[in-house]
XYZ file of C-alpha atoms in Angstrom:
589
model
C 170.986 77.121 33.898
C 173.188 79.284 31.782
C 170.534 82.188 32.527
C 171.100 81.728 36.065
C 174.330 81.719 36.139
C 174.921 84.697 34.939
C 172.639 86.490 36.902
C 174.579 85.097 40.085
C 178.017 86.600 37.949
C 175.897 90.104 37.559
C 174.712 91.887 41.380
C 173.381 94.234 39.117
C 171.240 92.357 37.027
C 170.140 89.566 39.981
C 166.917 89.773 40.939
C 166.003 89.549 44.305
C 163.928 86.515 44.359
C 166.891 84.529 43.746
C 168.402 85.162 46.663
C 165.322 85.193 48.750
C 164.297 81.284 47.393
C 162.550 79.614 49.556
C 164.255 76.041 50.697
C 162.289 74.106 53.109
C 165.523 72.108 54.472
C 167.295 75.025 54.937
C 164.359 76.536 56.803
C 164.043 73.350 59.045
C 167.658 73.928 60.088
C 168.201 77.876 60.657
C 164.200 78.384 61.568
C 161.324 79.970 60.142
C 161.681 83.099 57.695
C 158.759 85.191 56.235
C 160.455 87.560 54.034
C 160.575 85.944 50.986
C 156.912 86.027 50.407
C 154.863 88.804 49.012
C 153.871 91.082 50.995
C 150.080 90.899 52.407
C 150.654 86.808 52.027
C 152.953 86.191 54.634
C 150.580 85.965 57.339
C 147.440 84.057 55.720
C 148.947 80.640 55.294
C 150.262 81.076 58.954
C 147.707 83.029 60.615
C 145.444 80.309 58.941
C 147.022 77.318 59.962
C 146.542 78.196 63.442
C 142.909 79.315 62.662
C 142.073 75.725 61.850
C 144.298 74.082 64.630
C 142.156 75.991 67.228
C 139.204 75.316 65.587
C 139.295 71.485 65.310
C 140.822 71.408 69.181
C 138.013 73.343 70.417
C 135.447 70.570 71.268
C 138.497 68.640 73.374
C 139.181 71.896 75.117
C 134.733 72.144 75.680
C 134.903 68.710 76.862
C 137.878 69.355 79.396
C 136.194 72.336 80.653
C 132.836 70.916 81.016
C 134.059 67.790 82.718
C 136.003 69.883 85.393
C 133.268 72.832 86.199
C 130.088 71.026 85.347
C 126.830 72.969 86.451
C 125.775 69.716 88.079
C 129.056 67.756 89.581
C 127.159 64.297 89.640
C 131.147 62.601 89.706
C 131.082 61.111 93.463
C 127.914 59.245 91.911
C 129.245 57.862 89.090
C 132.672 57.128 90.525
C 130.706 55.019 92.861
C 128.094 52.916 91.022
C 128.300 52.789 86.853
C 132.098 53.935 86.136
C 132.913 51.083 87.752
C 131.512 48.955 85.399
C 131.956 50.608 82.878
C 135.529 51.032 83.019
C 135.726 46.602 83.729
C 133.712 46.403 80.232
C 135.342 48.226 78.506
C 138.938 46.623 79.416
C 137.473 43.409 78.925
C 136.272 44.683 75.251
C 139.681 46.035 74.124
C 141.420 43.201 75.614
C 139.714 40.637 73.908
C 139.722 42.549 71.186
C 143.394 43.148 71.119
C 144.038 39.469 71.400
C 141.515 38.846 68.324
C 142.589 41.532 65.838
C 146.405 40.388 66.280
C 146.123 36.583 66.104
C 143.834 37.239 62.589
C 145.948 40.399 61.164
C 149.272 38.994 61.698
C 148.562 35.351 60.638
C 146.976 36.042 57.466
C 149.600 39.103 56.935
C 152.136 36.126 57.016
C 150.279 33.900 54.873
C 149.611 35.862 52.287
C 152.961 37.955 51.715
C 155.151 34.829 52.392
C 153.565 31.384 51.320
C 152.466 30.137 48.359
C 149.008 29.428 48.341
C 146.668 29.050 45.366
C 144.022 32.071 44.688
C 147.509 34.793 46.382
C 146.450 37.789 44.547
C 142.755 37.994 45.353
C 143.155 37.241 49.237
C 145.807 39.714 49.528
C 143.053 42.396 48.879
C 140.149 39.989 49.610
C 141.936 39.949 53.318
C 140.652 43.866 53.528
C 137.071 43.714 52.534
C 135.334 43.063 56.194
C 136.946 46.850 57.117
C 133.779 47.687 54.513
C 131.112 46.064 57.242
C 130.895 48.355 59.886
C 130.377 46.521 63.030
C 127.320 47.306 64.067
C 125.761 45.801 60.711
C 127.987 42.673 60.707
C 126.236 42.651 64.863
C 122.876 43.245 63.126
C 122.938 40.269 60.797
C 124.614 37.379 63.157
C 122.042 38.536 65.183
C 119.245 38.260 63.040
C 121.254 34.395 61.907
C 121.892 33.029 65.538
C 118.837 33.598 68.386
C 116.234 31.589 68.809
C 114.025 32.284 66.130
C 116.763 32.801 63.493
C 117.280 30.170 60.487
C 120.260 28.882 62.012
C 118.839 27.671 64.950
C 115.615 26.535 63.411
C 117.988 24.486 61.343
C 119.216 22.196 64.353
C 115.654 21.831 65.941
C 114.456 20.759 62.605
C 117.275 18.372 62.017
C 117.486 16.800 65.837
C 113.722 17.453 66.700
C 114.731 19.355 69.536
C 111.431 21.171 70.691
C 112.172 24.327 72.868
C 115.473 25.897 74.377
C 115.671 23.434 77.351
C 115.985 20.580 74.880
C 119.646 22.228 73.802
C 122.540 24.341 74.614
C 123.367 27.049 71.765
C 125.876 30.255 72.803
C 124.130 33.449 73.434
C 125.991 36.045 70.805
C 124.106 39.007 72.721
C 126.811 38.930 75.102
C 130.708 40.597 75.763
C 132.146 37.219 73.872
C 130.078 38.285 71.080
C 130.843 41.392 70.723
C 134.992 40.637 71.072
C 134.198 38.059 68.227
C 132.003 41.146 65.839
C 134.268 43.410 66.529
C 137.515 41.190 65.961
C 136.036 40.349 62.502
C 135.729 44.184 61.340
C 138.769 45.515 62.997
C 141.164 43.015 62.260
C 142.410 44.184 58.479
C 144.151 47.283 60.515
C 146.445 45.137 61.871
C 146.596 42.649 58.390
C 147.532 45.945 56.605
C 150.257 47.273 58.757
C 151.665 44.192 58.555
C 151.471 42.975 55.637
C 153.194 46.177 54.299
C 156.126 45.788 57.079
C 156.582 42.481 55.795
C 156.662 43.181 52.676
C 159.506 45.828 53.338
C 161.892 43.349 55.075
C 164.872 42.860 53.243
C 165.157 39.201 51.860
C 168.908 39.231 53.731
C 167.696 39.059 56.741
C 165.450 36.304 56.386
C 168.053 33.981 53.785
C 169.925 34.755 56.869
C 167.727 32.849 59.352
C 167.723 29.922 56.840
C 171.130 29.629 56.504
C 171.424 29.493 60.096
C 169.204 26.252 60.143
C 165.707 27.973 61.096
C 162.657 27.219 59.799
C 160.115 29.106 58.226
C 158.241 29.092 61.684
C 161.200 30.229 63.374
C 162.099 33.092 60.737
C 158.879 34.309 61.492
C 159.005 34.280 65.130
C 162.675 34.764 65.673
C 162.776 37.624 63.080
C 160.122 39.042 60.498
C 157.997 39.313 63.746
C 160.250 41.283 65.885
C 161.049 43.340 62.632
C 157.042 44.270 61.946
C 156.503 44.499 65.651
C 156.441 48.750 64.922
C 153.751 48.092 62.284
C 151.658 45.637 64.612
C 151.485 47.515 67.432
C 150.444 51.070 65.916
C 147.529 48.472 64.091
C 146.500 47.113 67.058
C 146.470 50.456 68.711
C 143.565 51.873 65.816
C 141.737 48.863 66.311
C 141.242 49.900 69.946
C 140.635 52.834 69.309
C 137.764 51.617 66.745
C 136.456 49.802 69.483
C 136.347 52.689 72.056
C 134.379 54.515 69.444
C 132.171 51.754 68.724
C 128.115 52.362 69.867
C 125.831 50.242 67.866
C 127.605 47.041 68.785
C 127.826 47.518 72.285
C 124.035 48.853 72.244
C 122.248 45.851 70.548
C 124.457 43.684 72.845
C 123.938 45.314 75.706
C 127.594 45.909 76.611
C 127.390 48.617 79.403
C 131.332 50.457 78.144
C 132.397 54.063 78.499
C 130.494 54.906 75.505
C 126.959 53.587 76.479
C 127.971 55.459 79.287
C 127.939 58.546 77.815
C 124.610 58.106 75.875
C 122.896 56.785 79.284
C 123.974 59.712 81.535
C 123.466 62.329 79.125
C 120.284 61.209 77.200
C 118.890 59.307 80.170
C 119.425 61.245 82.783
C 119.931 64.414 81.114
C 123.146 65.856 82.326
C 125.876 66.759 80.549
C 128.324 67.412 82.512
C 128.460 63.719 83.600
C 129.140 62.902 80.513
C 131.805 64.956 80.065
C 133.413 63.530 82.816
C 132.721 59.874 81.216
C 134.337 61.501 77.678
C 137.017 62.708 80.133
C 137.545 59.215 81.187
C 137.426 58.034 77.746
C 139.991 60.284 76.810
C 142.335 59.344 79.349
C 141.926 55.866 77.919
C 143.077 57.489 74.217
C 145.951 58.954 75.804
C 147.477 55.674 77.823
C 146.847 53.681 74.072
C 149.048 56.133 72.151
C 151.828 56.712 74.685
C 151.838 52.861 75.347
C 152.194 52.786 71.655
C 154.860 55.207 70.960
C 156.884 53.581 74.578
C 156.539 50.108 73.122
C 158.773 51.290 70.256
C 160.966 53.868 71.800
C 164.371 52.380 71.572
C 163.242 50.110 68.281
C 165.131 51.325 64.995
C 165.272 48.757 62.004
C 166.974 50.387 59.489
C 167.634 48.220 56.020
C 171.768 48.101 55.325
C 171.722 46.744 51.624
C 169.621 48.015 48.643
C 169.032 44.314 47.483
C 165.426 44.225 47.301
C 163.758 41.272 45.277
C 161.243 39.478 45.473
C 160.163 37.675 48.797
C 160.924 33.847 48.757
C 157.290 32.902 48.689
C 157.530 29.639 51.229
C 156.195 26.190 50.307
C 153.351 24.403 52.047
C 152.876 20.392 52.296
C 148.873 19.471 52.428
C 148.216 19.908 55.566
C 149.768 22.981 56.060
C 148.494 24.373 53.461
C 145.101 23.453 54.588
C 145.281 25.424 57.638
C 146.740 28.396 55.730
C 143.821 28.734 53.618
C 141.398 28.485 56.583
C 143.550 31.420 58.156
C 143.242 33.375 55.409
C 139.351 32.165 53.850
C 137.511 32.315 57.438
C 137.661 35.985 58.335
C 136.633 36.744 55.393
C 133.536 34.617 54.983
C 132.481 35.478 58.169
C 133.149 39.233 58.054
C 132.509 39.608 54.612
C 130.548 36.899 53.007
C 128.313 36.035 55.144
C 127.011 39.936 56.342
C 126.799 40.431 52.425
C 124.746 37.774 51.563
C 122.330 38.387 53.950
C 121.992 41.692 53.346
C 121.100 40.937 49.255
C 118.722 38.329 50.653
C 117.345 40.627 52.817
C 117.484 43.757 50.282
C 115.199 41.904 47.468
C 113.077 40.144 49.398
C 111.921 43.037 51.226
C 113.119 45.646 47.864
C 109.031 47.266 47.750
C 109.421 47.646 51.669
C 112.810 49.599 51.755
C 112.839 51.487 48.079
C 110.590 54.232 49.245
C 111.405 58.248 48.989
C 112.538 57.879 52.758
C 114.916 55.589 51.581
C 116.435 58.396 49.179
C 115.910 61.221 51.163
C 118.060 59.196 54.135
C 120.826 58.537 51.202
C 120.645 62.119 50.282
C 120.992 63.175 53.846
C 124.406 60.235 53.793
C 125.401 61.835 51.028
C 125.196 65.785 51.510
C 126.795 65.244 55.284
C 129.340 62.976 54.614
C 130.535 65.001 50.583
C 130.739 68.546 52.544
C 132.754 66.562 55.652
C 135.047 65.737 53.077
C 135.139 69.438 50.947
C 136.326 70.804 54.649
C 138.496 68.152 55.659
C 140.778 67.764 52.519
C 140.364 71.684 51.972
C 142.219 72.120 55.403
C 144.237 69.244 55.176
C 145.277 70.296 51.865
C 146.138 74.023 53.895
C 147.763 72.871 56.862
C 149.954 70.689 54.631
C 151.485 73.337 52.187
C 151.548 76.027 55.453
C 153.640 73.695 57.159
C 155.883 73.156 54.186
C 156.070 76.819 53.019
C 156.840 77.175 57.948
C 158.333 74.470 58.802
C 158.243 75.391 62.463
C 158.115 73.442 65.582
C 155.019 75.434 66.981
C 153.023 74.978 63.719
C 153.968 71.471 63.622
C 152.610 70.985 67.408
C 149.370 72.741 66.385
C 148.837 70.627 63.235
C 149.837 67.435 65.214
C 146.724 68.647 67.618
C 144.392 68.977 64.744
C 144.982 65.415 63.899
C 144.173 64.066 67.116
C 140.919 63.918 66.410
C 140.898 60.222 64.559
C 141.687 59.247 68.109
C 138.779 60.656 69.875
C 135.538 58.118 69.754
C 132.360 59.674 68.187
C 130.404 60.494 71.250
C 133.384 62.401 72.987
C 133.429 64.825 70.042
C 129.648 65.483 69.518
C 129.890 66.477 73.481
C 132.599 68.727 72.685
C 130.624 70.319 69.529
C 127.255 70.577 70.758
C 128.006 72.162 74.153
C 130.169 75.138 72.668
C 127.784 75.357 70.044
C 124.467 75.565 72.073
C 125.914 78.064 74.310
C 126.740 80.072 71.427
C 123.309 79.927 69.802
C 121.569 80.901 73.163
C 124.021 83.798 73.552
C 122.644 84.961 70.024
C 119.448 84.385 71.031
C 119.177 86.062 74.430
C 121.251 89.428 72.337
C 118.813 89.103 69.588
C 115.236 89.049 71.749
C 116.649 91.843 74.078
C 117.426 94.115 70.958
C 115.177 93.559 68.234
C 112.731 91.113 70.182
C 113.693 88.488 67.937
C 114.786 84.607 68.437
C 117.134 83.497 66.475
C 116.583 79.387 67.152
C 119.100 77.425 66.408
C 122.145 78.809 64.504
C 124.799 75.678 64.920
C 123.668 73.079 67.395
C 121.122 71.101 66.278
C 121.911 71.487 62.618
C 123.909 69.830 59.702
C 126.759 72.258 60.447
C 127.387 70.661 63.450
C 127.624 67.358 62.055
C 129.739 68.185 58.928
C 132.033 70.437 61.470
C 132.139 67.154 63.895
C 132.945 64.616 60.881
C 136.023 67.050 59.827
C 137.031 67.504 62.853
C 137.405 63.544 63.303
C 138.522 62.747 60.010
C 141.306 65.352 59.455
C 143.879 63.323 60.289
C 142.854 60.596 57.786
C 143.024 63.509 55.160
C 145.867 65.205 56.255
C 148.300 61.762 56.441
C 147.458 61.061 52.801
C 148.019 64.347 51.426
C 151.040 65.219 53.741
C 152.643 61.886 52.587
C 151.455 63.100 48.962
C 153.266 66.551 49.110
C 156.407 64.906 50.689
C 157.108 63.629 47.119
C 157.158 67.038 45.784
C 160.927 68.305 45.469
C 161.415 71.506 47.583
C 163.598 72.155 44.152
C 159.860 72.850 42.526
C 158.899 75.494 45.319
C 162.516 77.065 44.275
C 161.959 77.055 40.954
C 158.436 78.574 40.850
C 159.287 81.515 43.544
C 162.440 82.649 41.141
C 159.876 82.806 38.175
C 157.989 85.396 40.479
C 154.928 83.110 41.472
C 153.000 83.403 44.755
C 152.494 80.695 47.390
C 148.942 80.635 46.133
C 149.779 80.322 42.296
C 152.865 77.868 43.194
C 149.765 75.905 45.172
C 147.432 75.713 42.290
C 149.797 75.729 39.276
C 152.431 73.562 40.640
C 151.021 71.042 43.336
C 147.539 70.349 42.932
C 148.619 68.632 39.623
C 151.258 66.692 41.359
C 149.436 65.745 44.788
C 145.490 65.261 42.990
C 146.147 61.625 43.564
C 146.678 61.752 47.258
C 144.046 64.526 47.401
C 141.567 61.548 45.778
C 142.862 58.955 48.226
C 141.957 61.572 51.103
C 138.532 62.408 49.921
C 137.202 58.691 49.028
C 138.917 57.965 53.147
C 136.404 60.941 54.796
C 133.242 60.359 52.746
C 133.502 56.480 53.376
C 133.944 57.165 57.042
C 131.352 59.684 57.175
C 128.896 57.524 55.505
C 129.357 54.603 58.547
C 129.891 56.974 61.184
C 127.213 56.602 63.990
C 127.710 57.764 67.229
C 128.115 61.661 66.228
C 125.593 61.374 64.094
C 123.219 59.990 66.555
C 123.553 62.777 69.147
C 124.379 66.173 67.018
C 121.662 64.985 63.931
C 118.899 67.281 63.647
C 115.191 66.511 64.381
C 113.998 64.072 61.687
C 117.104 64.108 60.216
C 118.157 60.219 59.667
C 120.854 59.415 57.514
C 121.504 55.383 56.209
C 123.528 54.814 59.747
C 120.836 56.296 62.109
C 118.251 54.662 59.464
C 119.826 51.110 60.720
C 120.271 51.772 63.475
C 117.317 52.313 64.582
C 115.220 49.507 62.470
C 117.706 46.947 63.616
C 116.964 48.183 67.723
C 113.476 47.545 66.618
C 114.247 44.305 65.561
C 113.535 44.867 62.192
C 117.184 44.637 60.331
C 115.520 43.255 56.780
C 113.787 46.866 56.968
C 117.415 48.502 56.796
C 118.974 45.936 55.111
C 119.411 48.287 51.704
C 120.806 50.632 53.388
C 122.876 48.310 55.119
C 124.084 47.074 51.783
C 124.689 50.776 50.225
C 127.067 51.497 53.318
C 128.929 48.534 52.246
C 129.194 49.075 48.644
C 130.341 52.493 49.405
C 132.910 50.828 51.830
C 134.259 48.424 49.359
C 135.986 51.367 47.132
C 138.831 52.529 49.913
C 139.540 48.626 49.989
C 140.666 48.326 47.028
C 142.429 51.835 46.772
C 144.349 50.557 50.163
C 145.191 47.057 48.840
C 146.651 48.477 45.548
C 148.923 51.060 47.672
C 150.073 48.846 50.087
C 151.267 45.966 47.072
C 153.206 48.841 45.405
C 155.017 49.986 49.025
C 157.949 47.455 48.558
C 160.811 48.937 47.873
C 161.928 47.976 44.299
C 158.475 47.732 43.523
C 157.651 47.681 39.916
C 154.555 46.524 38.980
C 155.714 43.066 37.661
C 156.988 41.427 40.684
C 154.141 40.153 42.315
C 153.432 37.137 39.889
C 151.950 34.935 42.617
């Protein structure tokens, strides 16, 4: 300090990096300024940024263009006879859906932040662990448990002596109802999570408040903690449609005609893409209504807290019966999304261990395992370099761009491999065609067709999971740091390795574990940009349990699941510590 000071009292002596320090607040309020970096840096982090911006919005811009100049414009057709259809399943889907994810989130968000019910601590994690179960597996396995010649129903005939299927009634699960009820199970801890951490951010005022003024615990809840987490709810409910928009192997073994079997029927079975493009088109239009419905739902809502009096929440009493009912909330879900799917799996796993540990078996987990690690090497990587570009230019523009490279969460699996293969395959056959004319050589297949296009596809998709963790990560780095490391003469670079990485390797951790687990369950891209006899553990159950042959896949069922149980805990953990006045020892219950 002294030091400084009397550089500031000296012109002749004060370097020039102290007046050139970089402060991000100052640069979000008087605009962008490159001269305080070295020269022949001030361009890369920039010039970068917008490098990887265009390169992850490429395959929407493909699809866009496809869907409006296809070679073969089949749209009169398909506007006529299947969209139709297609668009009425897949409203029914999402509605039902909607309805099931927010009755089960926000119930058991309730239950467990605000009662006091025995066993608190392991539900309130416990609550997450279906999001593990993809929903095609958990659709795999009630499967397998329910139809006619499963255990379940062999059960009842045995017990009642019913003989055949006219003797008895039993509900078909291969149906829309079914796959509302699969897909509420799997979907619904987005909603518990959002929730439960807007609940548990509610000032105790407010609700002491309600109880002074004669409510009930029902009422609080209804007349105020609800309205209050309404924010949280709807942005959950909004990625849980999303989720089901992107969903394939659920609506394929069920044989629930949506937008996305769509896709897969017009381009695979009838062999034209532009079609579906103009499906994905549709599809995206759907994307777009969800998220501006979201963000108008909570236009004019601003809860803002007006006391620092944070302590712990009141933790509401239950009488017997009550407290039955709360239990069920809370215990059912995850039985039947968890439990049950797991169990069946082991069963499955050792009885049929000799059948399913074979080299294919490893080379599928390798395949799981190379896609899904180098999805998440280029994901964070850029995450990690659109998040310290934006903070060393905070700009508008760069903002807008980065905002656009995180859109890609919200585009379902099949839209995306449309909008990667078709640039791509263009591109190799424009090699090609240069390559034979000149040196009468073919080049084959350069990035279609190959495990670039599905590790480019998974990063594109997953960036925004990896950029929200480490943007929120770097956001709790002072801009005082970034000062203090340019006046000792360091670059952006060395302030970036020396300084950060240290600081923000947690959130860096969060954001890698977040892109490998969802690259490990992710299906649909996989399915249509995978090269030949390339399977990885999702394609590999995929296509036993089509066959009808789930005990088959059932290891690699279970290893998707394991792998899926890691970011469950990671999330649970962050979202009991998000309380404000959080310290570790509060939660007691």
């Amino acid at each position: 300090m002294n030091n400084s000071c009397q550089h500031e009292d000296d012109p002749d002596n004060r370097p020039v990096a102290v007046t050139e320090t970089f402060d991000p607040l100052r640069e979000r309020s008087s605009g962008t300024s490159m001269h305080w970096l070295p020269r022949g840096q001030s361009g890369l982090w920039l010039i970068g940024a917008f490098f990887i911006a265009l390169m992850v919005a490429t395959p929407l811009v493909a699809v866009v263009y496809l869907a409006l100049f296809p070679t073969e414009n089949i749209w009169p057709h398909l506007a006529s006879t299947m969209l139709p259809r297609y668009l009425k399943n897949t409203g029914i889907l999402m509605f039902g859906v909607g309805i099931g994810v927010t009755l089960i989130g926000v119930s058991t968000a309730w239950v467990v932040t605000m009662c006091r019910i025995p066993g608190k601590r392991m539900l309130e994690w416990a609550m997450l662990l279906p999001m593990a179960v993809p929903a095609y597996i958990v659709a795999y396995v009630y499967t397998d448990l329910l139809e006619y010649a499963g255990p379940f129903q062999r059960l009842l005939r045995d017990i009642f002596g019913w003989q055949t299927a006219r003797d008895y009634w039993f509900p078909d699960i291969r149906t829309k109802g079914g796959a509302i009820i699969v897909l509420s199970l799997t979907l619904y801890p987005y909603v518990y999570m959002l929730a439960r951490a807007a609940f548990l951010a509610q000032s105790v005022c407010v609700l002491e408040a309600a109880r002074v003024l004669g409510r009930s615990a029902w009422n609080s809840f209804m007349t105020v903690a609800l309205p209050l987490a309404r924010p949280a709810i709807v942005v959950g409910v909004v990625i849980a449609l999303m989720e089901t928009l992107n969903d394939f192997g659920t609506i394929d073994f069920f044989a629930v005609h949506t937008l996305t079997a769509g896709i897969f029927n017009v381009w695979l079975g009838m062999g034209n893409a532009g079609g579906a493009a103009q499906i994905a088109l549709t599809m995206l239009a759907v994307v777009v209504v969800l998220i501006v419905a979201e963000r108008y739902s909570r236009r004019r809502q601003r809860f803002h807290d007006t006391t620092n009096r944070f302590q712990e929440l009141p933790g509401y009493e239950l009488g017997p019966v009550a407290m039955f009912f709360a239990m069920a909330v809370c215990i059912l879900p995850i039985v039947l999304g968890f439990v049950i799917p797991s169990l069946v799996l082991i069963y499955y796993s050792v009885g049929y261990f000799d059948q399913s540990w074979t080299p294919d078996f490893f080379e599928y987990a390798g395949n799981s395992l190379l896609v899904s690690g180098l999805a998440t090497i280029v994901a964070v990587s850029c995450a990690v370099f659109l998040g310290y570009a934006l903070r060393l230019f905070p700009q508008p523009l760069l903002r807008f761009c980065i905002r656009l490279a995180s859109v890609g969460y919200a585009v379902p699996g099949a839209v995306l491999a449309i909008g990667v293969l078709i640039p791509f395959a263009r591109f190799d056959n424009a090699v090609d065609a240069v390559m034979r004319d000149t040196f009468g050589i073919s080049t084959g297949l350069l990035l279609s067709g190959t495990v670039f296009a599905i590790v480019f596809a998974y990063a594109v998709r997953f960036m925004a999971v990896s950029y929200g963790s480490i943007e929120a990560a770097l956001g709790k780095v002072r801009p005082s740091m970034d000062d203090a490391a340019r006046t000792l003469g360091e670059s952006p670079w060395g302030t970036l390795k020396r300084i950060h990485f240290p600081m923000v390797r947690g959130g860096i951790l969060a954001a890698g574990v977040l892109v490998f687990v969802d690259g490990m369950k992710e299906l649909p891209a996989t399915l249509i940009l995978r090269p030949f006899n390339f399977e990885t553990l999702a394609t590999h159950v995929y296509q036993f349990a089509k066959d009808e042959m789930i005990e088959q896949a059932a290891l690699g069922a279970l290893a998707i699941v394991v792998v899926g149980v890691v970011p469950v805990i990671m999330l649970s953990r962050a979202i009991s510590r998000s309380r404000p006045g959080h310290d570790g020892a509060s939660e007691r219950h």
